[in-house]
Amino acid sequence: MRTLSAGIRLIVWLAILAAIAFALYAFARSRPQDVPWTPLDLSQPIGMFTRGKIGDLRGDFAGCGALLDAAGVRYTALPAREGAAQCGYDDAVRMRGGGSRTIAITPDVGVSCRVATGMALWEWQVVQPAAQKHFGTQVARIQNFGSYNCRRLYGRDSGAFSEHATANALDIAAFVLDDGRRISVVGDWTAGQGRDDAAKAAFLREVRDGACGVFSTVLSPDYNAAHRDHFHFDQAARGFGGACR
């Protein structure tokens, strides 16, 4: 009798494990971006592990470029650049117009492939939907303060180097809509009295929050005064966690 009961328990446990395995398989098929072991696919929505998968592209320029190619992102691979100390890059690209991306980055700038991957997903999944929601139109241009800059954090004489020192960061200053309206971080982060002012402030917060799913570091005016006029995005190696402020 005890042998029979043990056999029944074993069958029940096997059935439970099979059900769990089937549920995980079904979930992975329906939401692959939320499963850690599925490959990164830029055609999928941003998921729980998207940021980590982009981080895993560190040192894999060929794999990163293949993802951009598959997603229809046009870009030019930049020659390696050597700089003093911990500066320089060997994985930078300059995104070109056309293809699957519709937002121009101005002025033209080279960024690490991982930053480019994040920018593409951010445009498709966050920026354009937020612009349609708040303004009923699309973003035509994103204005930036630059990427590569051989310097330490905050321009100090000592301490850790900035992600800008390897083109692994991009500072975003403003957005220009198709109808010509401009939304700037410095001018519109705090809402004024008008309805359009409130929409601009809400848009900026929505695109800031959405960036946290694809960039390992997202800093805004909420972080400190040094970021009062821009968003800082980078793909620093942070493991599972990220910084979103």
Coordinates of N, CA and C in Angstrom, one line a residue, residues 124-217:
W124 N 11.0 53.2 -31.3 CA 9.8 52.4 -31.8 C 8.8 52.2 -30.6
Q125 N 9.3 51.8 -29.5 CA 8.4 51.3 -28.4 C 8.0 52.4 -27.4
V126 N 8.7 53.5 -27.4 CA 8.5 54.5 -26.3 C 8.2 55.9 -26.9
V127 N 9.2 56.4 -27.7 CA 9.1 57.8 -28.1 C 7.9 58.1 -29.0
Q128 N 7.8 57.3 -30.1 CA 6.8 57.6 -31.1 C 5.4 57.4 -30.5
P129 N 5.1 56.3 -29.7 CA 3.8 56.1 -29.1 C 3.5 57.2 -28.1
A130 N 4.5 57.7 -27.4 CA 4.3 58.8 -26.4 C 3.9 60.1 -27.2
A131 N 4.6 60.3 -28.3 CA 4.3 61.5 -29.1 C 2.9 61.5 -29.6
Q132 N 2.5 60.4 -30.1 CA 1.1 60.2 -30.6 C 0.1 60.4 -29.5
K133 N 0.4 59.9 -28.3 CA -0.5 60.0 -27.2 C -0.7 61.4 -26.7
H134 N 0.4 62.1 -26.6 CA 0.3 63.5 -26.0 C 0.1 64.6 -27.0
F135 N 0.6 64.4 -28.3 CA 0.5 65.5 -29.3 C -0.2 65.1 -30.6
G136 N -0.5 63.9 -30.7 CA -1.2 63.5 -32.0 C -0.3 63.5 -33.2
T137 N 1.0 63.5 -33.0 CA 1.9 63.5 -34.2 C 3.1 62.8 -33.8
Q138 N 4.1 62.7 -34.7 CA 5.3 62.0 -34.5 C 6.5 62.9 -34.2
V139 N 7.5 62.3 -33.6 CA 8.8 63.0 -33.4 C 9.6 62.9 -34.7
A140 N 10.1 64.0 -35.2 CA 10.9 64.0 -36.4 C 12.4 64.0 -36.1
R141 N 12.8 64.7 -35.0 CA 14.3 64.8 -34.7 C 14.5 64.7 -33.2
I142 N 15.5 64.1 -32.8 CA 16.0 64.1 -31.4 C 17.3 64.9 -31.4
Q143 N 17.4 66.0 -30.7 CA 18.6 66.8 -30.6 C 19.4 66.3 -29.4
N144 N 20.7 66.2 -29.6 CA 21.6 65.7 -28.5 C 22.8 66.6 -28.3
F145 N 23.4 66.4 -27.1 CA 24.6 67.1 -26.7 C 25.9 66.3 -27.0
G146 N 25.8 65.1 -27.6 CA 26.9 64.4 -28.0 C 27.1 63.1 -27.3
S147 N 28.1 62.3 -27.8 CA 28.4 61.0 -27.2 C 29.8 60.9 -26.7
Y148 N 30.8 60.7 -27.7 CA 32.2 60.5 -27.3 C 32.8 61.7 -26.8
N149 N 33.4 61.5 -25.6 CA 34.1 62.6 -24.9 C 35.1 62.0 -24.0
C150 N 36.4 62.1 -24.2 CA 37.4 61.5 -23.4 C 37.5 62.3 -22.1
R151 N 36.8 61.9 -21.1 CA 36.8 62.6 -19.8 C 36.3 61.7 -18.7
R152 N 36.6 62.1 -17.5 CA 36.2 61.4 -16.3 C 34.8 61.9 -15.9
L153 N 34.1 61.2 -15.0 CA 32.8 61.6 -14.6 C 32.8 63.1 -14.1
Y154 N 31.8 63.8 -14.7 CA 31.6 65.3 -14.4 C 32.9 66.1 -14.6
G155 N 33.8 65.6 -15.5 CA 34.9 66.4 -15.9 C 36.0 66.5 -14.8
R156 N 35.9 65.6 -13.8 CA 36.9 65.7 -12.7 C 38.3 65.3 -13.2
D157 N 39.3 65.7 -12.3 CA 40.7 65.4 -12.7 C 41.0 64.0 -12.2
S158 N 40.2 63.3 -11.4 CA 40.5 62.0 -11.0 C 39.2 61.2 -10.8
G159 N 39.3 59.9 -10.6 CA 38.1 59.1 -10.4 C 37.8 58.3 -11.7
A160 N 36.6 57.7 -11.7 CA 36.2 56.8 -12.8 C 36.0 57.6 -14.0
F161 N 36.2 56.9 -15.2 CA 35.9 57.6 -16.5 C 34.4 57.4 -16.8
S162 N 33.9 58.4 -17.5 CA 32.6 58.4 -17.9 C 32.4 57.4 -19.0
E163 N 31.1 57.0 -19.2 CA 30.8 56.1 -20.3 C 30.9 56.9 -21.7
H164 N 30.9 58.2 -21.6 CA 31.2 59.0 -22.8 C 32.6 58.7 -23.3
A165 N 33.5 58.3 -22.5 CA 34.9 58.1 -22.9 C 35.0 57.0 -23.9
T166 N 34.0 56.1 -24.0 CA 34.0 55.0 -24.9 C 32.8 55.1 -25.9
A167 N 32.2 56.2 -26.0 CA 31.0 56.4 -26.9 C 29.9 55.5 -26.5
N168 N 29.9 55.1 -25.2 CA 28.8 54.2 -24.7 C 27.7 55.0 -24.0
A169 N 27.6 56.3 -24.3 CA 26.6 57.1 -23.7 C 26.1 58.2 -24.7
L170 N 24.9 58.7 -24.5 CA 24.4 59.7 -25.4 C 23.5 60.6 -24.5
D171 N 23.7 62.0 -24.7 CA 22.9 63.0 -23.9 C 21.9 63.6 -24.8
I172 N 20.6 63.4 -24.4 CA 19.5 63.9 -25.1 C 19.0 65.2 -24.6
A173 N 18.9 66.2 -25.5 CA 18.5 67.6 -25.1 C 17.0 67.9 -25.4
A174 N 16.5 67.5 -26.6 CA 15.2 68.0 -27.0 C 14.6 67.1 -28.1
F175 N 13.3 67.2 -28.3 CA 12.6 66.5 -29.3 C 11.9 67.5 -30.2
V176 N 11.9 67.3 -31.5 CA 11.2 68.2 -32.4 C 10.1 67.4 -33.1
L177 N 8.9 67.8 -33.1 CA 7.8 67.1 -33.6 C 7.7 67.4 -35.1
D178 N 6.9 66.6 -35.8 CA 6.7 66.8 -37.3 C 6.1 68.1 -37.6
D179 N 5.3 68.7 -36.6 CA 4.6 70.0 -36.9 C 5.5 71.1 -36.4
G180 N 6.8 70.8 -36.0 CA 7.7 71.9 -35.7 C 7.8 72.2 -34.2
R181 N 6.9 71.8 -33.4 CA 7.0 72.0 -32.0 C 8.2 71.4 -31.4
R182 N 8.8 72.0 -30.4 CA 10.0 71.5 -29.8 C 9.8 71.3 -28.3
I183 N 10.2 70.2 -27.8 CA 10.1 69.9 -26.4 C 11.5 69.7 -25.9
S184 N 11.9 70.6 -25.0 CA 13.3 70.5 -24.4 C 13.3 70.1 -23.0
V185 N 14.3 69.4 -22.6 CA 14.4 68.9 -21.2 C 14.6 70.2 -20.3
V186 N 15.4 71.1 -20.7 CA 15.6 72.3 -19.8 C 14.4 73.2 -19.7
G187 N 13.6 73.3 -20.8 CA 12.5 74.2 -20.8 C 11.2 73.6 -20.4
D188 N 11.0 72.3 -20.5 CA 9.7 71.7 -20.4 C 9.6 70.6 -19.3
W189 N 10.6 70.3 -18.6 CA 10.6 69.3 -17.6 C 9.5 69.6 -16.5
T190 N 9.5 70.9 -16.1 CA 8.5 71.4 -15.1 C 7.4 72.0 -15.9
A191 N 6.2 71.5 -15.7 CA 5.0 72.0 -16.4 C 4.7 73.4 -16.1
G192 N 4.3 74.2 -17.1 CA 3.7 75.5 -16.9 C 2.2 75.5 -16.6
Q193 N 1.6 76.6 -17.0 CA 0.1 76.7 -16.7 C -0.7 76.1 -17.8
G194 N -0.2 76.1 -19.0 CA -1.1 75.7 -20.2 C -1.2 74.2 -20.4
R195 N -2.2 73.8 -21.2 CA -2.4 72.4 -21.4 C -1.2 71.8 -22.2
D196 N -0.7 72.6 -23.1 CA 0.5 72.1 -23.9 C 1.7 72.0 -23.0
D197 N 1.8 72.8 -22.0 CA 3.0 72.7 -21.1 C 2.9 71.4 -20.3
A198 N 1.7 71.1 -19.9 CA 1.5 69.8 -19.1 C 1.8 68.6 -20.0
A199 N 1.4 68.7 -21.3 CA 1.6 67.6 -22.2 C 3.1 67.4 -22.4
K200 N 3.8 68.5 -22.5 CA 5.3 68.4 -22.8 C 6.0 67.7 -21.6
A201 N 5.6 68.2 -20.4 CA 6.2 67.6 -19.2 C 5.9 66.1 -19.0
A202 N 4.6 65.8 -19.3 CA 4.2 64.4 -19.2 C 4.9 63.5 -20.2
F203 N 5.1 64.0 -21.4 CA 5.8 63.3 -22.5 C 7.3 63.1 -22.1
L204 N 7.9 64.1 -21.5 CA 9.3 63.9 -21.1 C 9.5 62.8 -20.0
R205 N 8.5 62.8 -19.1 CA 8.6 61.8 -18.1 C 8.3 60.4 -18.6
E206 N 7.4 60.3 -19.5 CA 7.1 59.0 -20.1 C 8.3 58.5 -20.9
V207 N 8.9 59.3 -21.7 CA 10.1 58.8 -22.5 C 11.3 58.5 -21.6
R208 N 11.4 59.3 -20.5 CA 12.5 59.0 -19.5 C 12.2 57.6 -18.9
D209 N 11.0 57.4 -18.4 CA 10.7 56.1 -17.8 C 10.9 55.0 -18.7
G210 N 10.4 55.1 -20.0 CA 10.5 54.1 -21.0 C 11.9 53.7 -21.3
A211 N 12.8 54.7 -21.2 CA 14.2 54.4 -21.6 C 14.9 53.5 -20.6
C212 N 14.3 53.4 -19.4 CA 14.9 52.5 -18.3 C 14.8 51.0 -18.7
G213 N 14.0 50.7 -19.7 CA 13.9 49.3 -20.1 C 14.9 48.9 -21.1
V214 N 15.7 49.9 -21.7 CA 16.6 49.5 -22.7 C 18.0 50.1 -22.4
F215 N 18.2 51.0 -21.5 CA 19.5 51.5 -21.1 C 19.8 51.2 -19.7
S216 N 21.1 50.9 -19.4 CA 21.4 50.5 -18.0 C 21.5 51.7 -17.1
T217 N 21.7 52.9 -17.7 CA 21.7 54.1 -16.9 C 20.9 55.2 -17.6

